Amino acid sequence: MMTRSRALRIGMAGTLAVVAAAGTAMFGARLDADDRVSTGGKSSFTLFIRETAEDFALRDDKGPKGRAYWEAWGRYHGEMIEKGVFKGGMALPAAKETRSIGPVEGRVGVIDGPANAESMPISGYFIIEVEGWDEALAWARKAPNATTGRVEVRKEYPAPGMPAR
């Protein structure tokens, strides 16, 4: 039984789709007045880490710069765990090691490389659960690459038919 229903506008491939989203009965999460997903007063966000080629190269640097790179990420991750906001995440391999699925000669095929070649491909992500946008953006500002790359912050929402974490 649905406790509440609300229409969400979700942009999908340049079009606007309207999806009926139910409250706690269907998704295990609720939509608040601002269409934000929340569970127990907190919201889930994914921080997509985008690094420059120079920063990404530090992963393989065995010298002091490489050690400093990994130590900075270790401190950032450790602070998230200590504060209880860390819910998941992973460092990702170089974009050259990525495969995408998409149209190839009129059929769905495998494409070598990321879906969108950029100067700063996604190199990792963190899933955090915090009070809202302000706190999510505060964590993004703390990322070691915030001054040289980019941290993309996206609020998660329950998709129809997919259980909330």
mmCIF file of C-alpha atoms in Angstrom:
data_model
loop_
_atom_site.group_PDB
_atom_site.id
_atom_site.type_symbol
_atom_site.label_atom_id
_atom_site.label_comp_id
_atom_site.label_asym_id
_atom_site.label_seq_id
_atom_site.Cartn_x
_atom_site.Cartn_y
_atom_site.Cartn_z
ATOM 1 C CA MET A 1 0.000 0.000 0.000
ATOM 2 C CA MET A 2 1.377 3.403 -0.953
ATOM 3 C CA THR A 3 1.499 5.899 1.853
ATOM 4 C CA ARG A 4 2.088 8.846 -0.441
ATOM 5 C CA SER A 5 2.713 9.500 -4.105
ATOM 6 C CA ARG A 6 4.464 12.341 -5.829
ATOM 7 C CA ALA A 7 5.424 12.982 -9.428
ATOM 8 C CA LEU A 8 9.145 13.472 -9.937
ATOM 9 C CA ARG A 9 10.583 15.065 -13.003
ATOM 10 C CA ILE A 10 13.641 13.126 -13.987
ATOM 11 C CA GLY A 11 15.768 14.179 -16.938
ATOM 12 C CA MET A 12 16.672 11.161 -19.026
ATOM 13 C CA ALA A 13 18.766 11.485 -22.182
ATOM 14 C CA GLY A 14 17.643 15.046 -22.787
ATOM 15 C CA THR A 15 13.957 14.322 -22.318
ATOM 16 C CA LEU A 16 11.759 14.932 -19.349
ATOM 17 C CA ALA A 17 10.056 11.863 -17.963
ATOM 18 C CA VAL A 18 7.452 11.908 -15.260
ATOM 19 C CA VAL A 19 7.637 9.031 -12.846
ATOM 20 C CA ALA A 20 5.250 8.347 -10.009
ATOM 21 C CA ALA A 21 7.363 7.871 -6.918
ATOM 22 C CA ALA A 22 5.917 6.345 -3.799
ATOM 23 C CA GLY A 23 6.938 6.904 -0.195
ATOM 24 C CA THR A 24 8.262 4.486 2.369
ATOM 25 C CA ALA A 25 6.016 1.547 1.503
ATOM 26 C CA MET A 26 7.456 1.114 -1.981
ATOM 27 C CA PHE A 27 11.050 2.286 -1.756
ATOM 28 C CA GLY A 28 12.149 2.112 1.875
ATOM 29 C CA ALA A 29 12.877 5.844 1.762
ATOM 30 C CA ARG A 30 10.716 8.914 1.680
ATOM 31 C CA LEU A 31 10.626 12.064 -0.379
ATOM 32 C CA ASP A 32 10.533 15.209 1.700
ATOM 33 C CA ALA A 33 8.957 18.515 0.660
ATOM 34 C CA ASP A 34 11.917 19.343 -1.594
ATOM 35 C CA ASP A 35 11.859 15.959 -3.402
ATOM 36 C CA ARG A 36 14.938 14.897 -1.443
ATOM 37 C CA VAL A 37 15.413 11.288 -0.529
ATOM 38 C CA SER A 38 15.910 10.709 3.141
ATOM 39 C CA THR A 39 16.168 7.714 5.403
ATOM 40 C CA GLY A 40 16.039 8.346 9.118
ATOM 41 C CA GLY A 41 16.661 12.068 8.751
ATOM 42 C CA LYS A 42 19.772 11.624 6.578
ATOM 43 C CA SER A 43 20.230 11.678 2.814
ATOM 44 C CA SER A 44 22.526 9.658 0.556
ATOM 45 C CA PHE A 45 24.886 11.385 -1.869
ATOM 46 C CA THR A 46 27.510 10.063 -4.261
ATOM 47 C CA LEU A 47 30.707 12.065 -4.650
ATOM 48 C CA PHE A 48 32.255 11.368 -8.061
ATOM 49 C CA ILE A 49 35.981 12.074 -7.944
ATOM 50 C CA ARG A 50 37.365 13.625 -11.142
ATOM 51 C CA GLU A 51 41.123 13.997 -11.278
ATOM 52 C CA THR A 52 43.499 15.642 -13.706
ATOM 53 C CA ALA A 53 45.923 13.394 -15.587
ATOM 54 C CA GLU A 54 48.717 14.735 -13.383
ATOM 55 C CA ASP A 55 46.920 13.814 -10.156
ATOM 56 C CA PHE A 56 45.898 10.420 -11.528
ATOM 57 C CA ALA A 57 49.542 9.666 -12.417
ATOM 58 C CA LEU A 58 50.468 10.067 -8.740
ATOM 59 C CA ARG A 59 48.794 6.699 -8.064
ATOM 60 C CA ASP A 60 51.814 4.966 -9.596
ATOM 61 C CA ASP A 61 54.438 7.370 -8.242
ATOM 62 C CA LYS A 62 56.602 5.448 -5.740
ATOM 63 C CA GLY A 63 58.242 8.623 -4.446
ATOM 64 C CA PRO A 64 57.176 11.182 -1.843
ATOM 65 C CA LYS A 65 54.520 12.766 -4.092
ATOM 66 C CA GLY A 66 52.828 9.394 -4.643
ATOM 67 C CA ARG A 67 52.927 8.587 -0.930
ATOM 68 C CA ALA A 68 51.472 12.028 -0.128
ATOM 69 C CA TYR A 69 48.691 11.421 -2.678
ATOM 70 C CA TRP A 70 47.621 8.125 -1.079
ATOM 71 C CA GLU A 71 48.064 9.449 2.466
ATOM 72 C CA ALA A 72 45.734 12.387 1.689
ATOM 73 C CA TRP A 73 43.054 10.055 0.338
ATOM 74 C CA GLY A 74 43.540 7.758 3.344
ATOM 75 C CA ARG A 75 42.997 10.658 5.759
ATOM 76 C CA TYR A 76 39.895 11.802 3.846
ATOM 77 C CA HIS A 77 38.431 8.279 3.870
ATOM 78 C CA GLY A 78 39.375 7.781 7.532
ATOM 79 C CA GLU A 79 37.625 10.996 8.540
ATOM 80 C CA MET A 80 34.468 9.876 6.722
ATOM 81 C CA ILE A 81 34.535 6.582 8.620
ATOM 82 C CA GLU A 82 35.226 8.328 11.929
ATOM 83 C CA LYS A 83 32.283 10.711 11.419
ATOM 84 C CA GLY A 84 29.987 7.845 10.373
ATOM 85 C CA VAL A 85 29.100 9.220 6.931
ATOM 86 C CA PHE A 86 30.954 6.698 4.724
ATOM 87 C CA LYS A 87 28.627 4.120 3.118
ATOM 88 C CA GLY A 88 30.728 2.871 0.209
ATOM 89 C CA GLY A 89 33.122 3.773 -2.542
ATOM 90 C CA MET A 90 35.986 2.640 -4.703
ATOM 91 C CA ALA A 91 38.981 3.939 -6.596
ATOM 92 C CA LEU A 92 38.519 3.289 -10.316
ATOM 93 C CA PRO A 93 41.121 2.383 -12.943
ATOM 94 C CA ALA A 94 42.312 4.751 -15.661
ATOM 95 C CA ALA A 95 39.815 5.712 -18.369
ATOM 96 C CA LYS A 96 41.880 3.737 -20.912
ATOM 97 C CA GLU A 97 40.891 0.600 -18.973
ATOM 98 C CA THR A 98 37.181 1.414 -19.309
ATOM 99 C CA ARG A 99 34.684 -0.246 -21.656
ATOM 100 C CA SER A 100 31.311 1.254 -22.565
ATOM 101 C CA ILE A 101 28.224 -0.188 -24.180
ATOM 102 C CA GLY A 102 26.560 1.870 -26.901
ATOM 103 C CA PRO A 103 25.625 2.097 -30.551
ATOM 104 C CA VAL A 104 28.244 0.711 -32.954
ATOM 105 C CA GLU A 105 27.366 0.521 -36.648
ATOM 106 C CA GLY A 106 23.628 0.415 -35.942
ATOM 107 C CA ARG A 107 23.858 -2.224 -33.190
ATOM 108 C CA VAL A 108 24.600 -2.249 -29.479
ATOM 109 C CA GLY A 109 28.277 -2.943 -29.060
ATOM 110 C CA VAL A 110 31.322 -2.571 -26.847
ATOM 111 C CA ILE A 111 33.343 0.629 -27.139
ATOM 112 C CA ASP A 112 36.866 0.950 -25.734
ATOM 113 C CA GLY A 113 37.068 3.875 -23.333
ATOM 114 C CA PRO A 114 34.655 5.871 -21.195
ATOM 115 C CA ALA A 115 31.184 6.893 -22.350
ATOM 116 C CA ASN A 116 32.233 10.533 -22.494
ATOM 117 C CA ALA A 117 35.915 11.253 -22.999
ATOM 118 C CA GLU A 118 36.751 14.206 -20.783
ATOM 119 C CA SER A 119 39.858 15.928 -19.536
ATOM 120 C CA MET A 120 38.911 14.775 -16.011
ATOM 121 C CA PRO A 121 37.314 11.299 -16.126
ATOM 122 C CA ILE A 122 35.793 9.787 -13.004
ATOM 123 C CA SER A 123 38.580 8.165 -11.007
ATOM 124 C CA GLY A 124 36.573 7.041 -7.995
ATOM 125 C CA TYR A 125 33.528 7.677 -5.867
ATOM 126 C CA PHE A 126 32.308 7.810 -2.291
ATOM 127 C CA ILE A 127 28.763 7.135 -1.131
ATOM 128 C CA ILE A 128 27.959 9.124 1.982
ATOM 129 C CA GLU A 129 24.890 9.577 4.160
ATOM 130 C CA VAL A 130 24.575 13.066 5.629
ATOM 131 C CA GLU A 131 21.969 15.612 6.766
ATOM 132 C CA GLY A 132 21.636 17.326 3.370
ATOM 133 C CA TRP A 133 23.268 19.264 0.552
ATOM 134 C CA ASP A 134 25.268 21.580 2.801
ATOM 135 C CA GLU A 135 26.999 18.694 4.552
ATOM 136 C CA ALA A 136 27.509 16.762 1.282
ATOM 137 C CA LEU A 137 29.150 19.804 -0.307
ATOM 138 C CA ALA A 138 31.306 20.299 2.793
ATOM 139 C CA TRP A 139 32.649 16.738 2.366
ATOM 140 C CA ALA A 140 33.276 17.392 -1.343
ATOM 141 C CA ARG A 141 35.282 20.517 -0.465
ATOM 142 C CA LYS A 142 37.526 18.379 1.788
ATOM 143 C CA ALA A 143 38.492 15.967 -1.020
ATOM 144 C CA PRO A 144 42.231 16.059 -1.737
ATOM 145 C CA ASN A 145 41.568 16.808 -5.423
ATOM 146 C CA ALA A 146 39.100 19.667 -4.831
ATOM 147 C CA THR A 147 41.748 22.258 -5.710
ATOM 148 C CA THR A 148 43.097 20.539 -8.833
ATOM 149 C CA GLY A 149 40.244 18.425 -10.198
ATOM 150 C CA ARG A 150 36.538 18.305 -9.545
ATOM 151 C CA VAL A 151 34.188 16.532 -7.157
ATOM 152 C CA GLU A 152 30.743 16.016 -8.640
ATOM 153 C CA VAL A 153 28.006 15.641 -6.010
ATOM 154 C CA ARG A 154 24.776 13.857 -6.848
ATOM 155 C CA LYS A 155 21.868 13.209 -4.547
ATOM 156 C CA GLU A 156 20.545 9.697 -4.724
ATOM 157 C CA TYR A 157 16.863 8.906 -5.049
ATOM 158 C CA PRO A 158 14.950 5.646 -4.942
ATOM 159 C CA ALA A 159 14.235 4.380 -8.450
ATOM 160 C CA PRO A 160 10.933 2.563 -9.026
ATOM 161 C CA GLY A 161 11.372 -1.152 -8.390
ATOM 162 C CA MET A 162 14.795 -0.825 -6.769
ATOM 163 C CA PRO A 163 15.050 -1.212 -3.007
ATOM 164 C CA ALA A 164 16.763 1.495 -0.995
ATOM 165 C CA ARG A 165 19.997 0.523 0.748
#
